[in-house]
PDB file of C-alpha atoms in Angstrom:
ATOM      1  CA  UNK A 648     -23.643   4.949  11.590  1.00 78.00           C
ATOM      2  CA  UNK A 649     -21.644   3.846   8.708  1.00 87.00           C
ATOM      3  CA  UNK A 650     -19.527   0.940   9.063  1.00 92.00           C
ATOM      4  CA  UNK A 651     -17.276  -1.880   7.144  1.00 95.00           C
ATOM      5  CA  UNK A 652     -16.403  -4.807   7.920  1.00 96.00           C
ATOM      6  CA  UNK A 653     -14.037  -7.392   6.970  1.00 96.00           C
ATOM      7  CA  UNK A 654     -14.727 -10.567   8.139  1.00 96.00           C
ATOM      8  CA  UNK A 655     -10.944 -12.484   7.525  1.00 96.00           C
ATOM      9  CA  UNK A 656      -8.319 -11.227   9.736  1.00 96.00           C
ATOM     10  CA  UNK A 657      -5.766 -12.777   6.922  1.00 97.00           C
ATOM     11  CA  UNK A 658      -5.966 -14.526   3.709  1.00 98.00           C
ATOM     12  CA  UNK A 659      -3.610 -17.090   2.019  1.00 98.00           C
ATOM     13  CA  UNK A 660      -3.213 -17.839  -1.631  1.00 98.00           C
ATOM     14  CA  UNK A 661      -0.463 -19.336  -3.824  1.00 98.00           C
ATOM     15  CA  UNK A 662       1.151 -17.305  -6.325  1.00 98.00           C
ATOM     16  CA  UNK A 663      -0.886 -17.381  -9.777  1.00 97.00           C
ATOM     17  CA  UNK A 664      -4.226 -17.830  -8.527  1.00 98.00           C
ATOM     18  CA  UNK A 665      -7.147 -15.714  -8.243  1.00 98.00           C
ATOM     19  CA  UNK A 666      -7.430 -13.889  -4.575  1.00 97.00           C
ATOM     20  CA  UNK A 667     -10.680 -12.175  -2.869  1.00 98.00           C
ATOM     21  CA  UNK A 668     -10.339  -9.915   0.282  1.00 98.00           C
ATOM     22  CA  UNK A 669     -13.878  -9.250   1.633  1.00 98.00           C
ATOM     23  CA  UNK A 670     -15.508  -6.180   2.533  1.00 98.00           C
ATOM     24  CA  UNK A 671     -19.338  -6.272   3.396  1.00 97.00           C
ATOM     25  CA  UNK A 672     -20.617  -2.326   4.420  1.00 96.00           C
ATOM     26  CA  UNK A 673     -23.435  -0.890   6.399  1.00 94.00           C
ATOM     27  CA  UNK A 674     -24.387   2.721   5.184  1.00 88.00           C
ATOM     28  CA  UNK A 675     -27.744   5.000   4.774  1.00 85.00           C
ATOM     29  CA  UNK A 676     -28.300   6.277   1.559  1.00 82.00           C
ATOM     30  CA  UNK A 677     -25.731   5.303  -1.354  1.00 82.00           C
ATOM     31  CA  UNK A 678     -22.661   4.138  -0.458  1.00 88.00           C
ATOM     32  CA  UNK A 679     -19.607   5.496  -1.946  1.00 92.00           C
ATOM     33  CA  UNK A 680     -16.615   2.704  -0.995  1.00 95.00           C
ATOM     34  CA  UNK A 681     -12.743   2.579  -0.854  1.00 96.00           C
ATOM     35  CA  UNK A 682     -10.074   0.111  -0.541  1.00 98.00           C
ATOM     36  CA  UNK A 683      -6.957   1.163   0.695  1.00 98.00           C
ATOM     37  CA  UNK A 684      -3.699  -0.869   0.793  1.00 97.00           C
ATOM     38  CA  UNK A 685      -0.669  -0.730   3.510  1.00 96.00           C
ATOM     39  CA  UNK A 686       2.801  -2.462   3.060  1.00 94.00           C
ATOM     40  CA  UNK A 687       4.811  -2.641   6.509  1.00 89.00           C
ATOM     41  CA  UNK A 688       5.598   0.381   7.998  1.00 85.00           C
ATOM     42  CA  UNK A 689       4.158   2.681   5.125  1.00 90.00           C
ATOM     43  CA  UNK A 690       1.084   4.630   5.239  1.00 92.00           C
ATOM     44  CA  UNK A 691      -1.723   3.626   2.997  1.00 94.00           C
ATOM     45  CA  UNK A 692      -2.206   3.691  -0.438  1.00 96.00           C
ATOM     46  CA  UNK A 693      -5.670   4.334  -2.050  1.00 96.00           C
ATOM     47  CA  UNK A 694      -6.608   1.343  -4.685  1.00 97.00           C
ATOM     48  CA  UNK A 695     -10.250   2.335  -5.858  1.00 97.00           C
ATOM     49  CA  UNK A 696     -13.118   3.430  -5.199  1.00 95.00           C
ATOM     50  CA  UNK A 697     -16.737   3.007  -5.884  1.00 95.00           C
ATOM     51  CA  UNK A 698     -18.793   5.889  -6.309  1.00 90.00           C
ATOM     52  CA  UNK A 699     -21.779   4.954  -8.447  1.00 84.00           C
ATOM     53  CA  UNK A 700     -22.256   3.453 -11.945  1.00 85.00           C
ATOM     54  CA  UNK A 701     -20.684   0.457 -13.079  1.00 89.00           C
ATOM     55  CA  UNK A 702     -20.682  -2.836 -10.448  1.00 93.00           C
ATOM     56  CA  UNK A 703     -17.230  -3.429 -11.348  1.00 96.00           C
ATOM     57  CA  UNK A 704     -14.258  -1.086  -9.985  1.00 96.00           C
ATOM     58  CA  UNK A 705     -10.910  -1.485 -11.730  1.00 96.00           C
ATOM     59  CA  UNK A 706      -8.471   0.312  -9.679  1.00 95.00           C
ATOM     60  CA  UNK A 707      -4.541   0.160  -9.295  1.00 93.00           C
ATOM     61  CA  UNK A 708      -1.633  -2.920  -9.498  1.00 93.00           C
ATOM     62  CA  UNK A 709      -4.693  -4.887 -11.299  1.00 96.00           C
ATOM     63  CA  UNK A 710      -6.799  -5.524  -8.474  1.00 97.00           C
ATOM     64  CA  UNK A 711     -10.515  -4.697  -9.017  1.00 97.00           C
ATOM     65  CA  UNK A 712     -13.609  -4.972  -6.794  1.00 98.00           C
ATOM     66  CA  UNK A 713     -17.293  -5.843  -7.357  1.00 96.00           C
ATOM     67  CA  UNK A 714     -19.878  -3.870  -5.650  1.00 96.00           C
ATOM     68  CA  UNK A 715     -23.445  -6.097  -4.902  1.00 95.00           C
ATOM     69  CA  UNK A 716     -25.609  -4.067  -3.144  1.00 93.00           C
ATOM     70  CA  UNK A 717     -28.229  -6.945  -2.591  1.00 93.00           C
ATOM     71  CA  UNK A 718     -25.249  -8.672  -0.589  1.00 95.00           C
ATOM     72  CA  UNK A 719     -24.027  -5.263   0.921  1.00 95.00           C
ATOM     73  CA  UNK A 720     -20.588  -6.428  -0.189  1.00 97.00           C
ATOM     74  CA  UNK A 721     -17.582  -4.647  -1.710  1.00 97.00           C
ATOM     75  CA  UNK A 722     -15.125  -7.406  -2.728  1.00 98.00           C
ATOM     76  CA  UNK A 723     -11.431  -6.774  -3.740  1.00 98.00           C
ATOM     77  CA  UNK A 724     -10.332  -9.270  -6.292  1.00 98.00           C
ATOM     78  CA  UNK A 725      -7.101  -9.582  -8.361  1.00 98.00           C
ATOM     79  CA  UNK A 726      -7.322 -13.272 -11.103  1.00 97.00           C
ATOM     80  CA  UNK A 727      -3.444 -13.556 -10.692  1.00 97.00           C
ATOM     81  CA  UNK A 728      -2.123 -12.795  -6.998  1.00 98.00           C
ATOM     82  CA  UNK A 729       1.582 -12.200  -7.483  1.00 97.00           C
ATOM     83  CA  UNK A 730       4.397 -12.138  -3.915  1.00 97.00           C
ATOM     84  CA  UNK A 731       4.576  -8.963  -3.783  1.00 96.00           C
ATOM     85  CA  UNK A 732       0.370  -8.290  -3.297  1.00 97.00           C
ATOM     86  CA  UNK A 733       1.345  -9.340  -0.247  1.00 97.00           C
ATOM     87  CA  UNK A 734       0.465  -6.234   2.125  1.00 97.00           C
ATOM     88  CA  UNK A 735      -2.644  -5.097   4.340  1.00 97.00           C
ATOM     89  CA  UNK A 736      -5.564  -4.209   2.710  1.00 98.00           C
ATOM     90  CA  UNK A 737      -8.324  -1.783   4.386  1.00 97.00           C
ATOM     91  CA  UNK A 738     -11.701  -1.520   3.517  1.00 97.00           C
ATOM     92  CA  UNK A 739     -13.198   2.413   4.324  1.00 95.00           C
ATOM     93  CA  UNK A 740     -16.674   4.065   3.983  1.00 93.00           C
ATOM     94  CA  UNK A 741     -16.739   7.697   4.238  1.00 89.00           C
ATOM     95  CA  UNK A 742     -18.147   8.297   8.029  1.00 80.00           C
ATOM     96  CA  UNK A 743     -19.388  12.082   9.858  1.00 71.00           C
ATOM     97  CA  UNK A 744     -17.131  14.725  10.135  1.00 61.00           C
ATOM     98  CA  UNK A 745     -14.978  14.067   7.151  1.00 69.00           C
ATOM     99  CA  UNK A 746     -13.118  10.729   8.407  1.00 80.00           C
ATOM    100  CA  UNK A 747     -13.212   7.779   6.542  1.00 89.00           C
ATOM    101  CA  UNK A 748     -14.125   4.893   8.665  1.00 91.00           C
ATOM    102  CA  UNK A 749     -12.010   1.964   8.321  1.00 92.00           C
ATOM    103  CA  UNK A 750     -12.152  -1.675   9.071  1.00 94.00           C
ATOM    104  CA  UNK A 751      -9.703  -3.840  10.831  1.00 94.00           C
ATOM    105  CA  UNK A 752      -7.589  -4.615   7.543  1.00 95.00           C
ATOM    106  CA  UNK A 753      -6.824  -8.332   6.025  1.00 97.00           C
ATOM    107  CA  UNK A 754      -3.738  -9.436   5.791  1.00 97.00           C
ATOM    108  CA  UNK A 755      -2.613 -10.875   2.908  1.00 98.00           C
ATOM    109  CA  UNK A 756      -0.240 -13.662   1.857  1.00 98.00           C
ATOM    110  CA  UNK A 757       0.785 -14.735  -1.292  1.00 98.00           C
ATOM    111  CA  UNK A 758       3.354 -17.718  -1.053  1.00 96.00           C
ATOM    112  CA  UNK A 759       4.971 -19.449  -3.648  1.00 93.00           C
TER     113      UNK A 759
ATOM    114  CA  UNK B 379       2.912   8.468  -0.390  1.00 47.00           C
ATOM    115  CA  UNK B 380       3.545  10.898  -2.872  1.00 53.00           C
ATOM    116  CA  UNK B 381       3.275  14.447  -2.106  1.00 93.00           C
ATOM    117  CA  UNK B 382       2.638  14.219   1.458  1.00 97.00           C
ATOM    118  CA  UNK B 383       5.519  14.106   3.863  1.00 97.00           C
ATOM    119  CA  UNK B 384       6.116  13.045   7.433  1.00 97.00           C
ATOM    120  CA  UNK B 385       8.762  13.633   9.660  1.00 96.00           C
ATOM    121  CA  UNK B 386      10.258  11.934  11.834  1.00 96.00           C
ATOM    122  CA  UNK B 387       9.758   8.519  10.954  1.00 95.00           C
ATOM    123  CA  UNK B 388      10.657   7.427  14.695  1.00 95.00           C
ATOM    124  CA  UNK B 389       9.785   9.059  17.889  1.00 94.00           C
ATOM    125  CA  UNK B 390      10.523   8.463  21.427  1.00 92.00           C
ATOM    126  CA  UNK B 391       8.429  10.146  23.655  1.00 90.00           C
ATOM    127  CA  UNK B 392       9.863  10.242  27.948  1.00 89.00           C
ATOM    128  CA  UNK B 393       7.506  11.211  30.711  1.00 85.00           C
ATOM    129  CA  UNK B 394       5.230  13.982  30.714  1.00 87.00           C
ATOM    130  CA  UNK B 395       6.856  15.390  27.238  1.00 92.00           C
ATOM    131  CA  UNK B 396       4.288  16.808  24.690  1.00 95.00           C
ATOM    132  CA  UNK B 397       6.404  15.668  21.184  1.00 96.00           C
ATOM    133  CA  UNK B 398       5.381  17.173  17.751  1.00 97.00           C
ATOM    134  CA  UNK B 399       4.922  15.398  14.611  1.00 98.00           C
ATOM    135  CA  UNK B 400       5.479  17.142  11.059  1.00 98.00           C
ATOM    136  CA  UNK B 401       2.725  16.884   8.298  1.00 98.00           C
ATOM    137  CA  UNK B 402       3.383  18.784   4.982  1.00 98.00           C
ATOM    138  CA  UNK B 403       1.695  18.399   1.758  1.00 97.00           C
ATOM    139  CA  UNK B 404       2.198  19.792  -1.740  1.00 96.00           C
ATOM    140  CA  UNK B 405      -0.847  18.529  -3.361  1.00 96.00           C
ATOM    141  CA  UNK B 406      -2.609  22.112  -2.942  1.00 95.00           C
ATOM    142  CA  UNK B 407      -5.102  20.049  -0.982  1.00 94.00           C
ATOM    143  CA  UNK B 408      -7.343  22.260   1.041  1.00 94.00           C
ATOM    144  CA  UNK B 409      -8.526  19.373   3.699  1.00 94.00           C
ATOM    145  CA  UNK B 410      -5.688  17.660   6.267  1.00 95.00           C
ATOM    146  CA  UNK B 411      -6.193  14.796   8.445  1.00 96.00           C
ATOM    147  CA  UNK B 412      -4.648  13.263  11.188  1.00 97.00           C
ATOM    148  CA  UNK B 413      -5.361   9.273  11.851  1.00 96.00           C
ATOM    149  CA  UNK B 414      -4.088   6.696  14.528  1.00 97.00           C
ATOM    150  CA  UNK B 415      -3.479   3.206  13.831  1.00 96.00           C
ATOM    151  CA  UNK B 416      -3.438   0.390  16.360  1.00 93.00           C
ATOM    152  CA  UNK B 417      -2.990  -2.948  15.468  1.00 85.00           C
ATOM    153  CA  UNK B 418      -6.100  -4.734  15.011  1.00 79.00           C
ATOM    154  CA  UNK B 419      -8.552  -1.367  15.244  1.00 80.00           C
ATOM    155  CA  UNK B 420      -7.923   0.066  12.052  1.00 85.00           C
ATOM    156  CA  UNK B 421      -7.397   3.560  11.531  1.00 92.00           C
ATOM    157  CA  UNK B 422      -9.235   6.107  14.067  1.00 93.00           C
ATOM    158  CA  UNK B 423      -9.515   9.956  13.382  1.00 93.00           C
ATOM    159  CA  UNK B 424      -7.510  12.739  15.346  1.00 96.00           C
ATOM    160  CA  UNK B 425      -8.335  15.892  13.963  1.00 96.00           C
ATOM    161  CA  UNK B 426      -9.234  17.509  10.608  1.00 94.00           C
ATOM    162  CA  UNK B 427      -8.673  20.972   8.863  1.00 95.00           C
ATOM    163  CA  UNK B 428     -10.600  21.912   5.676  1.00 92.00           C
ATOM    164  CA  UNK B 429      -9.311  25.304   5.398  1.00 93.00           C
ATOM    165  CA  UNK B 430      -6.920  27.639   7.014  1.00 95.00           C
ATOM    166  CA  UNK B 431      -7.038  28.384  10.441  1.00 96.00           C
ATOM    167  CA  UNK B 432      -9.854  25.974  11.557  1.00 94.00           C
ATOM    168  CA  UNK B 433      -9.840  22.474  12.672  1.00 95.00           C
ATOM    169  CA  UNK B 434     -12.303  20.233  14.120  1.00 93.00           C
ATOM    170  CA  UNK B 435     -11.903  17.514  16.417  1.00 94.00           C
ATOM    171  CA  UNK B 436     -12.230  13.507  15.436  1.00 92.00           C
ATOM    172  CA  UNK B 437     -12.937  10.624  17.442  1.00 91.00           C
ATOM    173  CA  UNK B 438     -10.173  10.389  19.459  1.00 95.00           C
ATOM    174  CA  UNK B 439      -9.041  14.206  19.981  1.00 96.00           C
ATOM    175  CA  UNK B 440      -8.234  13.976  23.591  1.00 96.00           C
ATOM    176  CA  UNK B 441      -4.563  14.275  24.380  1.00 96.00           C
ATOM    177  CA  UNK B 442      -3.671  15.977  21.107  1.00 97.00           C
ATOM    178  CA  UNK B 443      -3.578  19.411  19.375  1.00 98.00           C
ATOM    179  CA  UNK B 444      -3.045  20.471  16.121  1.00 98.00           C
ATOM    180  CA  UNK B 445      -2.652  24.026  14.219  1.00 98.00           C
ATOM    181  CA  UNK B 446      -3.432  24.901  10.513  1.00 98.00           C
ATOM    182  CA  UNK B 447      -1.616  28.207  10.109  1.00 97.00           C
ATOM    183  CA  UNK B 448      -0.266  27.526   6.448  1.00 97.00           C
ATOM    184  CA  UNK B 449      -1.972  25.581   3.866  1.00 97.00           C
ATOM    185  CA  UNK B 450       0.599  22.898   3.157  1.00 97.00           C
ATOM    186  CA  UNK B 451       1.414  22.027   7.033  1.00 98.00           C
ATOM    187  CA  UNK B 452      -0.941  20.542   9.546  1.00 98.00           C
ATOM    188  CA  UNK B 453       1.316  19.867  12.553  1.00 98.00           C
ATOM    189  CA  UNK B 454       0.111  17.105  15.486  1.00 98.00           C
ATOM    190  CA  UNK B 455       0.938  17.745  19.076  1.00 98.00           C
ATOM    191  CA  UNK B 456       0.986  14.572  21.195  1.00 96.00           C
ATOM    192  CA  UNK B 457       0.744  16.341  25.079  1.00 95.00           C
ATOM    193  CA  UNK B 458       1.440  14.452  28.342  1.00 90.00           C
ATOM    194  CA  UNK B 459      -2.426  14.075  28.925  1.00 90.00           C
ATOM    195  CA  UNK B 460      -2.217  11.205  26.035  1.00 90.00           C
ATOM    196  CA  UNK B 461      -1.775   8.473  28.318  1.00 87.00           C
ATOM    197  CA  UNK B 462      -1.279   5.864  25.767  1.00 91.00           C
ATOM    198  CA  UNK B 463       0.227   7.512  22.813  1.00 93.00           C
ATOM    199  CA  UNK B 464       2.680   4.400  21.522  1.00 94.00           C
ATOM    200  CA  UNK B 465       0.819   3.911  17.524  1.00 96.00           C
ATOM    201  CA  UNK B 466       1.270   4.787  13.980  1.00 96.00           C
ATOM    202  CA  UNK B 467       0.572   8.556  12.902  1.00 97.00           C
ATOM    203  CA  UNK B 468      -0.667   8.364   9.582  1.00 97.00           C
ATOM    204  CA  UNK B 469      -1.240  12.248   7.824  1.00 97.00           C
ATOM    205  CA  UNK B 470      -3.712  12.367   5.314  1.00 96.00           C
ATOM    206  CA  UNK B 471      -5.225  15.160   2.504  1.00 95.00           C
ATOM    207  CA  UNK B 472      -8.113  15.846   0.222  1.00 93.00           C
ATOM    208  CA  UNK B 473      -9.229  18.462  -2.718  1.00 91.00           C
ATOM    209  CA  UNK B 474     -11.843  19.674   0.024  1.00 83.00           C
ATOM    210  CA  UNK B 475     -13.023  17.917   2.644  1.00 73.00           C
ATOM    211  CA  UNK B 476     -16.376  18.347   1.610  1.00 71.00           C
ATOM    212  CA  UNK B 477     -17.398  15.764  -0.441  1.00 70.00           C
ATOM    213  CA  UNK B 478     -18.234  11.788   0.170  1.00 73.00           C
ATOM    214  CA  UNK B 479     -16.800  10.322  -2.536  1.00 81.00           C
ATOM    215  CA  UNK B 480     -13.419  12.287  -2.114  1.00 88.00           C
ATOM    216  CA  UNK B 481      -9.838  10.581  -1.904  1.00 92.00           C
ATOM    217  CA  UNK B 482      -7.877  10.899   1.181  1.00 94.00           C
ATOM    218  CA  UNK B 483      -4.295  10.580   0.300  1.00 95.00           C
ATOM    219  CA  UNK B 484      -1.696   9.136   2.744  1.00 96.00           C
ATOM    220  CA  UNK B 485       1.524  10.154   4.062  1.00 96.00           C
ATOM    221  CA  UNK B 486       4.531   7.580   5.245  1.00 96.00           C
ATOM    222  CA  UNK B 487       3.091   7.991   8.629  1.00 96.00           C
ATOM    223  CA  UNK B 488       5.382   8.164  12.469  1.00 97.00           C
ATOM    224  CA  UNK B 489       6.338   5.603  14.529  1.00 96.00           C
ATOM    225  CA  UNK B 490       5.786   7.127  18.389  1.00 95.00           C
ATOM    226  CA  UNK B 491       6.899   4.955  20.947  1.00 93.00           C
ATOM    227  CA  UNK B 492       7.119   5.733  24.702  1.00 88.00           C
ATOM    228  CA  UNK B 493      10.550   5.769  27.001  1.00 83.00           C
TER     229      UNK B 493
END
């Protein structure tokens, strides 16, 4: 079955620096990849995607993510985290019957 | 959120009441979904509908019905069997429905909460 997972139930980072939310997948075949973002009480918005090609997935709001496939990772990444990236982020593989399969979400914090 | 609307944004379900929550899109999407989120599980499926006038059941289909009689509207019945239906509705289209690599797009998603 296909599956994500994201190992940090929440991540901190000061405002300025560089943040990573992990995502490390489990599929059969070639993995296509999305990362989804929630803000409280909203529903989700899509961020990128990796289909194929290119390693490195520049998506919305400047975040990007770097697919390595010998680390079966899928790593969001912004270099400048700003307040207001503050939100929960989801990790999703596409899964049977037309679902997307989702992991637990990170929560992250960006303080001043 | 854009171009997918849900309605209400809070619902209070009493005893034994089957409540229905509103999904419309305007995206000319063909594929509608219907996810629940707990806190700390994710997001788990309901139902889907790639066309008009079929659906197909997700994960967690038990307790709930939906219809796909227009293209646009993909309405989610919560009946009395749910047992534990206090979560976040999230609605959710694609182009198709066919395809792997194919965006679902969100709605603002419903708040259901039990009396």
């Amino acid at each position: 079955a296909q599956s994500v997972a994201q190992p940090e139930d929440q991540v901190n980072v000061a405002e300025g620096n560089p943040l990573t939310v992990k995502c490390t997948y489990s599929v059969s075949g070639n993995p296509y990849l999305f990362w989804y973002v929630q803000y409280p009480n909203r529903g989700l918005q899509f961020l990128l995607k990796y289909i194929t090609g290119d390693n490195l997935v520049k998506g919305s709001y400047g975040f990007e993510a770097e697919f390595n496939k010998s680390q079966t990772s899928f790593h969001l990444k912004k270099p400048s985290a700003l307040v207001s990236d503050s939100a929960l982020y989801f990790c999703a593989v596409p899964g049977g019957g037309n679902k997307l399969t989702f992991g637990t979400g990170t929560q992250l914090k960006v303080e001043l | 959120d854009g171009g997918i609307t849900q309605s209400p944004k809070y619902l209070f379900r009493k005893e034994g009441q089957n409540v229905t929550l509103s999904c419309e899109q305007n995206l000319n999407h063909d594929a509608m979904y219907w996810y629940r989120q707990d806190p700390g599980q994710g997001l788990r499926l309901i139902y889907y509908s790639q066309i008009v006038n079929d659906f197909q059941k997700g994960d967690i289909a038990e307790g709930y019905s939906v219809s796909r009689e227009k293209k646009e509207s993909f309405p989610l019945t919560v009946t009395s069997a749910q047992k534990n239906p206090t979560a976040f509705y999230l609605c959710a289209s694609s182009i198709q429905g066919f395809g792997q690599g194919e965006t679902q797009y969100f709605g603002p998603g419903t708040r259901l909460l039990v009396l």
